[in-house]
Amino acid sequence: MSECWVPAGATVCELCGTFKSDSVTHIVAENNSGSDVLEWLQLQNIKASSEFELLDISWLIECMGAGKPVEMAGRHQLVVRRNPSLSPVPGSQTVPPPPMQKISQYACQRRTTLNNHNQLFTDAFDILAENYEFRENEVSCLPFMRAASVLKSLSFPIVSMKDIEGIPCLGDKVKCVIEGIIEDGESSEVKAVLNDERYKSFKLFTSVFGVGLKTAEKWFRMGFRTLSKIKSDKSLRFTHMQKAGFLYYEDLVSCVNRAEAEAVSMLVKEAVVAFLPDALVTMTGGFRRGKMTGHDVDFLITSPEATEEEEQQLLHKVTNFWRQQGLLLYCDIIESTFEKFKLPSRKVDALDHFQKCFLILKLHRGLVRSEESGQQEGKDWKAIRVDLVMCPYERRAFALLGWTGSRQFERDLRRYATHERKMMLDNHALYDKTKRVFLEAESEEEIFAHLGLDYIEPWERNA
Ligand code: DCT
Ligand code: MG
């Protein structure tokens, strides 16, 4: 066990000989599951007679940041796997997933917080999956994406091959990589990919906003290996999107932090309600899942009262307003192709039909409440990628669920709906194929209920 503290109110004492279980209210651990902590307490012969909370170190860090105890949330609780050899301990959280209970192959039946105990493995799988994606080899890519996703949901770190017994989505190729990492601390396959010319070039080229696999392939075949050579080549033609991508490259590759996302949120809300006072604006994507950084900031906008015309005009009005203020660095509005009675798409990765815009906004540093500056000399703003999605009010729950992600969570929700419930789900609707009806929903909770799933909170969807 790395570290284990007992903060009782303001007093923080390390677990040691002077440990008095009666006065303990909170046990905080780093990189350990609740089961690890309980097992350790038992091994030390420490009897816990009082009720206490088993919490992740993130709670203590947040308390220290706030200067007072902050409210405990699900994401802070350490998970205790049910283990017959352990006597029950008061105050311990015995909610999912006990070891006897099978881990689901679907991410929508797992709780995946940002507390990843297996990053060494999941980083490796992410790289291998990405390499197959660059080669457009979906069949080989998918097993590594699923494996990364299932390991992110585990409440304990894998230290031996015995630990992965009974865990789904781990095929032979995946197991081979796990074994390599357990034995050598790294995977030779991952090492080879990181040194691969094609992987390195694709990674670099696709880091430019507007550059997809087709363009990366073309530039790679033409013999390009650096962005500076590409930028200065007179024979190449770039799209508007790519031009903006090169122009704001440094800002866009440095991730958006939460303080910047909050500042963007203020800008968006202010502009939206100026034109549609009753509009509801929700930050979606990774930030809604509790991430501290992201590659962009996503928002869902909807209005209970707006007419179709007002709804269609809003993104145009908002972006025009920013253009006049000199804040609009790039703007691409995609008009809606939404139809009320269209069946949900069968494809798990289908794009939705709502009106949306992909933007690059100029965010003035003065608006960001943060100590971090990271500011370039003489430049008091940062270019930020922002996505705005406008949806009809009665579809807001489906749109919110779809735009909250993660992508793997969404894929598995749709796969689960199709294969386990004979239903079709996408960002617009849920259709029951057996009853031949659309199932309506006012909230995400209702969609989970229609699917017969336990509700998974946004911060537990980091699959
Ligand atoms: N999404 C969608 N349709 C799209 C794009 C995205 O339904 N055309 C969903 C999937 C995840 C969510 O919206 C947000 O997308 P991203 O911003 O790409 O993902 P993210 O989880 O927010 O990641 P990041 O933190 O890097 O922005
Ligand atoms: Mg995002």
CSV table of C-alpha atoms and ligand atoms in Angstrom, one decimal:
chain,number,residue,atom,x,y,z
A,1,MET,CA,0.0,0.0,0.0
A,2,SER,CA,1.5,3.3,-1.0
A,3,GLU,CA,0.0,5.7,1.5
A,4,CYS,CA,-3.0,5.8,3.8
A,5,TRP,CA,-4.1,8.7,5.9
A,6,VAL,CA,-6.9,9.3,8.4
A,7,PRO,CA,-8.2,12.8,8.4
A,8,ALA,CA,-10.7,13.4,11.3
A,9,GLY,CA,-12.0,16.9,10.8
A,10,ALA,CA,-8.9,19.0,10.7
A,11,THR,CA,-6.6,16.5,12.2
A,12,VAL,CA,-4.7,14.2,9.8
A,13,CYS,CA,-2.8,11.3,11.3
A,14,GLU,CA,-0.9,8.7,9.5
A,15,LEU,CA,-1.9,5.1,10.1
A,16,CYS,CA,0.5,3.9,12.7
A,17,GLY,CA,0.7,2.4,16.2
A,18,THR,CA,-1.2,5.3,17.7
A,19,PHE,CA,-4.2,4.7,15.4
A,20,LYS,CA,-7.4,5.0,17.4
A,21,SER,CA,-10.2,3.5,15.4
A,22,ASP,CA,-12.9,5.2,17.4
A,23,SER,CA,-11.9,8.7,16.3
A,24,VAL,CA,-11.6,7.8,12.7
A,25,THR,CA,-14.3,9.3,10.4
A,26,HIS,CA,-12.5,9.2,7.0
A,27,ILE,CA,-9.9,7.0,5.5
A,28,VAL,CA,-8.2,8.3,2.4
A,29,ALA,CA,-6.0,6.2,0.1
A,30,GLU,CA,-4.1,6.7,-3.1
A,31,ASN,CA,-4.0,4.1,-5.8
A,32,ASN,CA,-5.8,1.5,-3.7
A,33,SER,CA,-9.3,0.1,-3.9
A,34,GLY,CA,-11.5,0.0,-0.9
A,35,SER,CA,-10.9,-3.7,-0.7
A,36,ASP,CA,-7.1,-3.1,-0.6
A,37,VAL,CA,-7.6,-0.7,2.3
A,38,LEU,CA,-9.8,-3.0,4.3
A,39,GLU,CA,-7.5,-6.0,3.7
A,40,TRP,CA,-4.6,-3.9,4.9
A,41,LEU,CA,-6.5,-2.8,8.0
A,42,GLN,CA,-7.3,-6.4,8.8
A,43,LEU,CA,-3.7,-7.5,8.2
A,44,GLN,CA,-2.6,-4.8,10.6
A,45,ASN,CA,-5.1,-6.1,13.1
A,46,ILE,CA,-6.8,-2.8,13.2
A,47,LYS,CA,-10.4,-3.2,14.2
A,48,ALA,CA,-12.7,-0.5,13.0
A,49,SER,CA,-15.5,0.0,15.5
A,50,SER,CA,-16.9,3.2,14.2
A,51,GLU,CA,-18.5,4.2,11.0
A,52,PHE,CA,-16.0,5.7,8.5
A,53,GLU,CA,-15.8,6.8,4.9
A,54,LEU,CA,-13.4,5.1,2.5
A,55,LEU,CA,-12.3,7.8,0.1
A,56,ASP,CA,-10.0,8.4,-2.8
A,57,ILE,CA,-7.1,11.0,-2.3
A,58,SER,CA,-8.9,13.2,-4.8
A,59,TRP,CA,-11.4,14.1,-2.1
A,60,LEU,CA,-8.6,15.2,0.3
A,61,ILE,CA,-7.0,17.3,-2.5
A,62,GLU,CA,-10.3,19.0,-3.2
A,63,CYS,CA,-10.7,19.7,0.5
A,64,MET,CA,-7.3,21.2,0.7
A,65,GLY,CA,-8.0,23.3,-2.4
A,66,ALA,CA,-11.3,24.5,-0.9
A,67,GLY,CA,-9.8,25.0,2.6
A,68,LYS,CA,-12.7,23.0,4.2
A,69,PRO,CA,-14.2,19.6,3.9
A,70,VAL,CA,-16.1,19.3,0.5
A,71,GLU,CA,-19.1,17.2,0.0
A,72,MET,CA,-18.4,13.6,-0.8
A,73,ALA,CA,-19.5,12.4,-4.2
A,74,GLY,CA,-19.7,9.0,-5.8
A,75,ARG,CA,-16.5,9.6,-7.6
A,76,HIS,CA,-14.7,10.0,-4.3
A,77,GLN,CA,-15.9,6.7,-2.8
A,78,LEU,CA,-13.5,3.7,-2.9
A,79,VAL,CA,-15.2,0.6,-4.2
A,80,VAL,CA,-15.1,-2.5,-2.0
A,81,ARG,CA,-15.3,-5.8,-3.9
A,82,ARG,CA,-17.3,-8.3,-1.9
A,83,ASN,CA,-14.8,-10.8,-0.5
A,84,PRO,CA,-15.9,-13.5,1.8
A,85,SER,CA,-12.5,-13.5,3.6
A,86,LEU,CA,-13.1,-9.9,4.8
A,87,SER,CA,-15.4,-9.2,7.6
A,88,PRO,CA,-17.9,-6.5,6.8
A,89,VAL,CA,-16.7,-3.0,7.8
A,90,PRO,CA,-19.0,-0.3,8.8
A,91,GLY,CA,-19.2,2.7,6.5
A,92,SER,CA,-17.6,0.9,3.6
A,93,GLN,CA,-19.3,1.3,0.3
A,94,THR,CA,-20.2,-2.0,-1.1
A,95,VAL,CA,-21.7,-0.9,-4.4
A,96,PRO,CA,-20.5,-2.1,-7.7
A,97,PRO,CA,-18.7,-4.1,-8.8
A,98,PRO,CA,-18.4,-6.9,-6.4
A,99,PRO,CA,-16.0,-9.6,-7.8
A,100,MET,CA,-18.6,-12.3,-7.9
A,101,GLN,CA,-20.8,-10.1,-10.1
A,102,LYS,CA,-19.7,-10.4,-13.7
A,103,ILE,CA,-18.2,-7.4,-15.3
A,104,SER,CA,-20.3,-6.5,-18.3
A,105,GLN,CA,-18.9,-6.4,-21.8
A,106,TYR,CA,-20.9,-3.1,-22.3
A,107,ALA,CA,-19.5,0.1,-21.0
A,108,CYS,CA,-23.0,1.3,-20.2
A,109,GLN,CA,-23.2,-1.4,-17.5
A,110,ARG,CA,-20.0,-0.3,-15.9
A,111,ARG,CA,-19.1,2.7,-13.8
A,112,THR,CA,-15.9,4.3,-15.2
A,113,THR,CA,-14.6,7.3,-13.3
A,114,LEU,CA,-11.5,9.3,-14.1
A,115,ASN,CA,-9.7,7.3,-11.4
A,116,ASN,CA,-7.9,4.9,-13.7
A,117,HIS,CA,-5.9,2.3,-11.8
A,118,ASN,CA,-4.5,0.7,-15.0
A,119,GLN,CA,-3.2,3.6,-17.0
A,120,LEU,CA,0.0,1.8,-17.9
A,121,PHE,CA,-2.1,-0.8,-19.8
A,122,THR,CA,-4.8,1.6,-21.1
A,123,ASP,CA,-2.3,4.0,-22.5
A,124,ALA,CA,-0.6,1.1,-24.4
A,125,PHE,CA,-4.0,-0.1,-25.8
A,126,ASP,CA,-4.9,3.5,-26.8
A,127,ILE,CA,-1.7,3.7,-28.8
A,128,LEU,CA,-2.2,0.3,-30.5
A,129,ALA,CA,-5.9,1.1,-31.3
A,130,GLU,CA,-4.9,4.5,-32.7
A,131,ASN,CA,-2.2,2.8,-34.9
A,132,TYR,CA,-4.9,0.5,-36.4
A,133,GLU,CA,-7.2,3.4,-36.8
A,134,PHE,CA,-4.5,5.2,-38.9
A,135,ARG,CA,-4.4,2.1,-41.0
A,136,GLU,CA,-8.2,2.0,-41.2
A,137,ASN,CA,-8.1,-1.5,-39.8
A,138,GLU,CA,-11.3,-1.4,-37.7
A,139,VAL,CA,-11.3,-5.2,-37.0
A,140,SER,CA,-7.9,-4.9,-35.1
A,141,CYS,CA,-8.7,-1.5,-33.6
A,142,LEU,CA,-11.9,-2.4,-31.8
A,143,PRO,CA,-10.5,-5.1,-29.5
A,144,PHE,CA,-7.9,-2.7,-28.1
A,145,MET,CA,-10.5,0.1,-27.6
A,146,ARG,CA,-12.8,-2.3,-25.8
A,147,ALA,CA,-9.9,-3.6,-23.7
A,148,ALA,CA,-8.8,-0.1,-22.7
A,149,SER,CA,-12.4,0.7,-21.8
A,150,VAL,CA,-13.0,-2.3,-19.6
A,151,LEU,CA,-9.7,-1.8,-17.7
A,152,LYS,CA,-10.5,1.8,-17.0
A,153,SER,CA,-13.5,0.6,-15.1
A,154,LEU,CA,-11.6,-1.6,-12.7
A,155,SER,CA,-11.4,-0.6,-9.1
A,156,PHE,CA,-8.0,-2.2,-8.6
A,157,PRO,CA,-4.6,-2.2,-10.5
A,158,ILE,CA,-3.7,-5.3,-12.4
A,159,VAL,CA,-0.4,-6.7,-11.1
A,160,SER,CA,-0.5,-10.3,-12.3
A,161,MET,CA,-2.2,-12.4,-15.0
A,162,LYS,CA,-4.4,-13.9,-12.3
A,163,ASP,CA,-6.1,-10.5,-11.8
A,164,ILE,CA,-7.6,-10.5,-15.3
A,165,GLU,CA,-9.4,-13.8,-15.0
A,166,GLY,CA,-13.1,-13.5,-15.8
A,167,ILE,CA,-12.7,-9.9,-17.2
A,168,PRO,CA,-14.5,-9.6,-20.6
A,169,CYS,CA,-13.1,-8.1,-23.8
A,170,LEU,CA,-9.6,-9.4,-23.2
A,171,GLY,CA,-8.7,-11.5,-26.2
A,172,ASP,CA,-5.4,-13.3,-26.8
A,173,LYS,CA,-3.7,-10.3,-28.5
A,174,VAL,CA,-4.7,-8.1,-25.7
A,175,LYS,CA,-3.5,-10.6,-23.0
A,176,CYS,CA,-0.2,-10.9,-24.8
A,177,VAL,CA,0.3,-7.1,-24.4
A,178,ILE,CA,-0.7,-7.2,-20.7
A,179,GLU,CA,1.7,-10.0,-20.1
A,180,GLY,CA,4.5,-8.1,-21.7
A,181,ILE,CA,3.9,-5.0,-19.6
A,182,ILE,CA,3.6,-7.1,-16.4
A,183,GLU,CA,6.9,-8.8,-17.1
A,184,ASP,CA,9.0,-6.0,-18.6
A,185,GLY,CA,7.2,-2.8,-17.5
A,186,GLU,CA,6.5,-1.9,-21.2
A,187,SER,CA,5.2,-3.5,-24.4
A,188,SER,CA,7.6,-4.1,-27.2
A,189,GLU,CA,4.7,-3.8,-29.7
A,190,VAL,CA,3.8,-0.3,-28.4
A,191,LYS,CA,7.5,0.7,-28.5
A,192,ALA,CA,7.6,-0.4,-32.2
A,193,VAL,CA,4.5,1.7,-33.0
A,194,LEU,CA,5.9,4.8,-31.2
A,195,ASN,CA,9.0,4.5,-33.4
A,196,ASP,CA,7.0,3.8,-36.6
A,197,GLU,CA,7.4,6.5,-39.3
A,198,ARG,CA,3.8,6.2,-40.5
A,199,TYR,CA,2.4,6.4,-37.0
A,200,LYS,CA,4.5,9.4,-36.0
A,201,SER,CA,3.6,11.2,-39.2
A,202,PHE,CA,-0.2,10.5,-38.9
A,203,LYS,CA,-0.1,11.5,-35.3
A,204,LEU,CA,1.5,14.8,-36.2
A,205,PHE,CA,-0.6,15.5,-39.3
A,206,THR,CA,-3.9,14.7,-37.7
A,207,SER,CA,-3.1,17.0,-34.8
A,208,VAL,CA,-3.9,19.9,-37.2
A,209,PHE,CA,-7.6,20.9,-37.0
A,210,GLY,CA,-9.2,19.9,-40.3
A,211,VAL,CA,-6.8,17.1,-41.2
A,212,GLY,CA,-8.3,13.6,-41.3
A,213,LEU,CA,-7.0,10.3,-42.3
A,214,LYS,CA,-7.3,10.9,-46.1
A,215,THR,CA,-5.2,14.1,-46.0
A,216,ALA,CA,-2.6,12.5,-43.6
A,217,GLU,CA,-2.3,9.5,-46.0
A,218,LYS,CA,-1.8,11.9,-49.0
A,219,TRP,CA,0.9,14.0,-47.3
A,220,PHE,CA,2.7,10.8,-46.0
A,221,ARG,CA,2.7,9.3,-49.5
A,222,MET,CA,4.1,12.5,-50.9
A,223,GLY,CA,7.0,12.1,-48.5
A,224,PHE,CA,6.2,14.8,-46.0
A,225,ARG,CA,7.3,14.2,-42.4
A,226,THR,CA,7.1,17.7,-40.8
A,227,LEU,CA,4.4,20.4,-40.6
A,228,SER,CA,6.8,23.2,-41.5
A,229,LYS,CA,7.5,21.5,-44.9
A,230,ILE,CA,3.8,21.1,-45.5
A,231,LYS,CA,3.0,24.7,-44.6
A,232,SER,CA,5.6,26.1,-46.9
A,233,ASP,CA,4.9,23.9,-49.9
A,234,LYS,CA,3.5,26.1,-52.6
A,235,SER,CA,1.9,23.2,-54.6
A,236,LEU,CA,-0.5,22.1,-51.7
A,237,ARG,CA,-4.0,23.4,-51.4
A,238,PHE,CA,-5.5,23.7,-48.0
A,239,THR,CA,-9.2,23.9,-46.9
A,240,HIS,CA,-10.4,26.9,-44.8
A,241,MET,CA,-10.5,24.5,-41.8
A,242,GLN,CA,-6.8,23.5,-42.4
A,243,LYS,CA,-5.7,27.1,-42.9
A,244,ALA,CA,-7.2,27.9,-39.5
A,245,GLY,CA,-5.7,24.7,-38.1
A,246,PHE,CA,-2.2,25.9,-39.1
A,247,LEU,CA,-2.8,29.5,-38.1
A,248,TYR,CA,-3.8,28.6,-34.5
A,249,TYR,CA,-1.9,25.4,-34.2
A,250,GLU,CA,0.0,26.1,-31.0
A,251,ASP,CA,-3.1,27.2,-29.1
A,252,LEU,CA,-5.2,24.3,-30.4
A,253,VAL,CA,-2.7,21.6,-29.5
A,254,SER,CA,-2.3,22.9,-26.0
A,255,CYS,CA,-5.4,21.5,-24.3
A,256,VAL,CA,-8.3,23.6,-23.0
A,257,ASN,CA,-8.3,23.7,-19.2
A,258,ARG,CA,-11.4,23.9,-16.9
A,259,ALA,CA,-10.9,27.6,-16.2
A,260,GLU,CA,-10.8,28.3,-19.9
A,261,ALA,CA,-13.9,26.1,-20.5
A,262,GLU,CA,-15.8,28.0,-17.8
A,263,ALA,CA,-14.8,31.3,-19.4
A,264,VAL,CA,-16.0,30.1,-22.8
A,265,SER,CA,-19.2,28.9,-21.1
A,266,MET,CA,-19.9,32.5,-19.8
A,267,LEU,CA,-19.3,33.9,-23.3
A,268,VAL,CA,-21.7,31.3,-24.9
A,269,LYS,CA,-24.4,31.7,-22.3
A,270,GLU,CA,-24.3,35.5,-22.5
A,271,ALA,CA,-24.6,35.5,-26.3
A,272,VAL,CA,-27.2,32.8,-26.5
A,273,VAL,CA,-29.6,34.4,-23.9
A,274,ALA,CA,-29.2,37.8,-25.5
A,275,PHE,CA,-31.1,36.4,-28.6
A,276,LEU,CA,-33.2,33.7,-26.9
A,277,PRO,CA,-33.8,34.5,-23.2
A,278,ASP,CA,-35.4,31.2,-22.3
A,279,ALA,CA,-32.6,29.1,-23.9
A,280,LEU,CA,-30.9,26.4,-21.9
A,281,VAL,CA,-27.1,26.0,-22.4
A,282,THR,CA,-25.4,22.9,-21.1
A,283,MET,CA,-21.7,22.2,-21.3
A,284,THR,CA,-21.4,18.6,-22.6
A,285,GLY,CA,-18.4,16.4,-23.7
A,286,GLY,CA,-15.5,15.6,-21.5
A,287,PHE,CA,-15.9,18.6,-19.2
A,288,ARG,CA,-19.4,17.3,-18.2
A,289,ARG,CA,-17.8,14.0,-17.4
A,290,GLY,CA,-15.5,15.8,-14.9
A,291,LYS,CA,-12.3,16.0,-17.1
A,292,MET,CA,-10.0,18.8,-16.2
A,293,THR,CA,-8.8,19.3,-19.8
A,294,GLY,CA,-10.2,18.7,-23.3
A,295,HIS,CA,-9.4,19.3,-27.0
A,296,ASP,CA,-12.5,21.5,-27.3
A,297,VAL,CA,-15.5,22.7,-25.3
A,298,ASP,CA,-18.9,21.3,-26.4
A,299,PHE,CA,-22.3,22.8,-25.7
A,300,LEU,CA,-25.9,21.8,-26.2
A,301,ILE,CA,-28.5,24.5,-26.7
A,302,THR,CA,-32.3,24.1,-26.6
A,303,SER,CA,-35.3,26.3,-26.0
A,304,PRO,CA,-38.7,25.3,-24.7
A,305,GLU,CA,-40.5,28.3,-26.3
A,306,ALA,CA,-38.6,29.1,-29.5
A,307,THR,CA,-40.4,28.7,-32.9
A,308,GLU,CA,-38.7,26.6,-35.6
A,309,GLU,CA,-37.5,29.8,-37.2
A,310,GLU,CA,-36.0,31.3,-34.0
A,311,GLU,CA,-34.3,28.0,-33.3
A,312,GLN,CA,-32.8,27.9,-36.8
A,313,GLN,CA,-31.6,31.5,-36.6
A,314,LEU,CA,-29.9,31.3,-33.2
A,315,LEU,CA,-26.5,30.0,-34.1
A,316,HIS,CA,-26.3,32.5,-37.0
A,317,LYS,CA,-27.2,35.4,-34.7
A,318,VAL,CA,-24.7,34.3,-32.0
A,319,THR,CA,-21.8,33.7,-34.5
A,320,ASN,CA,-22.5,37.0,-36.3
A,321,PHE,CA,-22.4,38.8,-32.9
A,322,TRP,CA,-19.0,37.3,-32.2
A,323,ARG,CA,-17.8,38.1,-35.7
A,324,GLN,CA,-18.6,41.8,-35.1
A,325,GLN,CA,-16.7,41.7,-31.9
A,326,GLY,CA,-13.7,40.1,-33.6
A,327,LEU,CA,-13.9,37.0,-31.5
A,328,LEU,CA,-14.8,34.5,-34.4
A,329,LEU,CA,-11.6,33.0,-35.7
A,330,TYR,CA,-13.3,30.2,-37.6
A,331,CYS,CA,-16.9,29.2,-38.1
A,332,ASP,CA,-18.6,26.4,-40.0
A,333,ILE,CA,-22.4,26.1,-39.5
A,334,ILE,CA,-24.0,22.8,-40.5
A,335,GLU,CA,-27.7,23.1,-41.1
A,336,SER,CA,-30.1,20.6,-39.5
A,337,THR,CA,-31.3,17.6,-41.5
A,338,PHE,CA,-33.3,16.4,-38.5
A,339,GLU,CA,-36.7,14.7,-39.3
A,340,LYS,CA,-39.2,13.9,-36.5
A,341,PHE,CA,-40.1,10.4,-37.6
A,342,LYS,CA,-36.7,9.2,-38.9
A,343,LEU,CA,-35.7,5.9,-37.2
A,344,PRO,CA,-32.5,6.1,-35.2
A,345,SER,CA,-29.4,5.2,-37.2
A,346,ARG,CA,-28.1,1.6,-37.2
A,347,LYS,CA,-24.5,2.7,-37.3
A,348,VAL,CA,-22.8,3.1,-33.9
A,349,ASP,CA,-20.6,6.0,-35.1
A,350,ALA,CA,-23.3,7.8,-37.2
A,351,LEU,CA,-23.2,11.6,-36.9
A,352,ASP,CA,-26.4,13.3,-35.8
A,353,HIS,CA,-28.7,15.6,-37.8
A,354,PHE,CA,-29.0,18.5,-35.5
A,355,GLN,CA,-27.9,22.0,-36.5
A,356,LYS,CA,-24.4,22.6,-35.2
A,357,CYS,CA,-21.4,24.8,-35.6
A,358,PHE,CA,-17.7,24.1,-35.3
A,359,LEU,CA,-15.9,27.2,-34.1
A,360,ILE,CA,-12.6,28.6,-33.1
A,361,LEU,CA,-13.1,31.5,-30.6
A,362,LYS,CA,-10.7,34.1,-29.4
A,363,LEU,CA,-10.7,33.9,-25.6
A,364,HIS,CA,-9.2,36.9,-23.9
A,365,ARG,CA,-7.0,35.9,-21.0
A,366,GLY,CA,-8.6,38.5,-18.8
A,367,LEU,CA,-11.8,36.4,-18.8
A,368,VAL,CA,-10.1,33.3,-17.4
A,369,ARG,CA,-10.1,32.9,-13.7
A,370,SER,CA,-6.9,31.0,-13.3
A,371,GLU,CA,-3.3,31.3,-12.0
A,372,GLU,CA,-2.0,29.4,-15.1
A,373,SER,CA,-0.9,31.9,-17.7
A,374,GLY,CA,1.1,30.0,-20.3
A,375,GLN,CA,0.7,33.1,-22.3
A,376,GLN,CA,2.8,33.9,-25.4
A,377,GLU,CA,4.7,37.3,-25.3
A,378,GLY,CA,2.4,40.1,-26.5
A,379,LYS,CA,-0.6,37.9,-27.0
A,380,ASP,CA,-3.4,38.2,-24.5
A,381,TRP,CA,-5.8,35.7,-25.9
A,382,LYS,CA,-6.0,32.0,-26.8
A,383,ALA,CA,-7.7,30.3,-29.7
A,384,ILE,CA,-10.2,27.7,-28.4
A,385,ARG,CA,-12.2,25.0,-30.3
A,386,VAL,CA,-15.9,25.2,-29.5
A,387,ASP,CA,-18.8,23.0,-30.8
A,388,LEU,CA,-22.4,24.3,-30.4
A,389,VAL,CA,-25.3,22.0,-31.1
A,390,MET,CA,-28.9,23.2,-31.3
A,391,CYS,CA,-31.6,20.6,-30.7
A,392,PRO,CA,-35.4,20.6,-30.6
A,393,TYR,CA,-36.6,20.8,-26.9
A,394,GLU,CA,-38.3,17.4,-26.9
A,395,ARG,CA,-35.1,15.7,-28.0
A,396,ARG,CA,-32.8,17.4,-25.4
A,397,ALA,CA,-32.4,14.2,-23.3
A,398,PHE,CA,-31.2,12.1,-26.2
A,399,ALA,CA,-28.9,14.9,-27.5
A,400,LEU,CA,-27.4,15.4,-24.0
A,401,LEU,CA,-26.8,11.7,-23.5
A,402,GLY,CA,-25.2,11.5,-27.0
A,403,TRP,CA,-23.0,14.6,-26.6
A,404,THR,CA,-21.8,13.8,-23.1
A,405,GLY,CA,-19.8,10.7,-24.4
A,406,SER,CA,-17.4,9.2,-24.0
A,407,ARG,CA,-17.4,7.9,-27.5
A,408,GLN,CA,-16.9,4.3,-26.2
A,409,PHE,CA,-19.7,4.7,-23.8
A,410,GLU,CA,-22.0,5.9,-26.6
A,411,ARG,CA,-21.0,3.0,-28.9
A,412,ASP,CA,-21.8,0.5,-26.2
A,413,LEU,CA,-25.1,2.1,-25.3
A,414,ARG,CA,-26.2,1.8,-28.9
A,415,ARG,CA,-24.8,-1.8,-29.2
A,416,TYR,CA,-26.6,-2.7,-25.9
A,417,ALA,CA,-29.9,-1.2,-27.2
A,418,THR,CA,-29.6,-3.2,-30.4
A,419,HIS,CA,-28.4,-6.5,-29.1
A,420,GLU,CA,-29.9,-6.8,-25.7
A,421,ARG,CA,-33.2,-4.8,-26.0
A,422,LYS,CA,-34.1,-4.9,-29.8
A,423,MET,CA,-34.2,-1.1,-29.6
A,424,MET,CA,-32.5,1.6,-31.7
A,425,LEU,CA,-30.8,4.5,-30.0
A,426,ASP,CA,-29.0,7.6,-31.4
A,427,ASN,CA,-28.6,11.2,-30.5
A,428,HIS,CA,-32.2,12.0,-31.6
A,429,ALA,CA,-34.4,9.2,-30.4
A,430,LEU,CA,-35.0,5.7,-29.0
A,431,TYR,CA,-37.1,3.3,-31.0
A,432,ASP,CA,-38.6,0.0,-29.7
A,433,LYS,CA,-38.6,-2.4,-32.6
A,434,THR,CA,-40.8,-5.0,-30.9
A,435,LYS,CA,-43.5,-2.6,-30.0
A,436,ARG,CA,-42.8,-0.4,-33.0
A,437,VAL,CA,-42.9,2.8,-31.0
A,438,PHE,CA,-40.7,5.8,-30.2
A,439,LEU,CA,-39.9,6.0,-26.5
A,440,GLU,CA,-40.0,9.6,-25.3
A,441,ALA,CA,-37.8,10.9,-22.5
A,442,GLU,CA,-37.5,14.2,-20.6
A,443,SER,CA,-34.2,13.2,-18.9
A,444,GLU,CA,-31.2,10.9,-19.3
A,445,GLU,CA,-32.5,8.9,-16.3
A,446,GLU,CA,-35.6,8.1,-18.3
A,447,ILE,CA,-33.6,6.8,-21.3
A,448,PHE,CA,-31.6,4.5,-19.0
A,449,ALA,CA,-34.9,3.3,-17.5
A,450,HIS,CA,-36.4,2.6,-21.0
A,451,LEU,CA,-33.3,0.5,-21.7
A,452,GLY,CA,-33.5,-1.3,-18.4
A,453,LEU,CA,-30.2,0.0,-17.3
A,454,ASP,CA,-29.1,1.3,-13.9
A,455,TYR,CA,-28.4,5.1,-14.2
A,456,ILE,CA,-24.8,5.9,-14.8
A,457,GLU,CA,-23.8,9.5,-13.8
A,458,PRO,CA,-21.9,11.6,-16.4
A,459,TRP,CA,-18.6,11.3,-14.3
A,460,GLU,CA,-19.0,7.5,-14.5
A,461,ARG,CA,-19.1,7.5,-18.3
A,462,ASN,CA,-15.4,7.9,-18.8
A,463,ALA,CA,-15.2,4.6,-20.6
B,1,DCT,N1,-20.2,13.4,-30.5
B,1,DCT,C1,-21.3,13.1,-31.3
B,1,DCT,N2,-21.3,13.5,-32.6
B,1,DCT,C2,-20.2,14.1,-33.1
B,1,DCT,C3,-19.1,14.4,-32.3
B,1,DCT,C4,-19.1,14.0,-31.0
B,1,DCT,O1,-22.2,12.5,-30.9
B,1,DCT,N3,-20.2,14.5,-34.4
B,1,DCT,C5,-20.3,13.0,-29.1
B,1,DCT,C6,-19.3,11.9,-28.7
B,1,DCT,C7,-18.5,12.5,-27.5
B,1,DCT,C8,-19.1,13.9,-27.3
B,1,DCT,O2,-20.0,14.1,-28.4
B,1,DCT,C9,-18.0,14.9,-27.3
B,1,DCT,O3,-17.1,14.8,-28.4
B,1,DCT,P1,-15.6,15.2,-28.3
B,1,DCT,O4,-15.4,16.6,-28.0
B,1,DCT,O5,-14.9,14.7,-29.5
B,1,DCT,O6,-15.1,14.2,-27.1
B,1,DCT,P2,-14.8,14.6,-25.6
B,1,DCT,O7,-15.1,13.4,-24.8
B,1,DCT,O8,-15.4,15.9,-25.2
B,1,DCT,O9,-13.2,14.7,-25.7
B,1,DCT,P3,-12.3,16.0,-25.5
B,1,DCT,O10,-12.2,16.2,-24.0
B,1,DCT,O11,-11.0,15.7,-26.1
B,1,DCT,O12,-12.9,17.1,-26.2
B,2,MG,MG,-15.0,17.7,-26.2
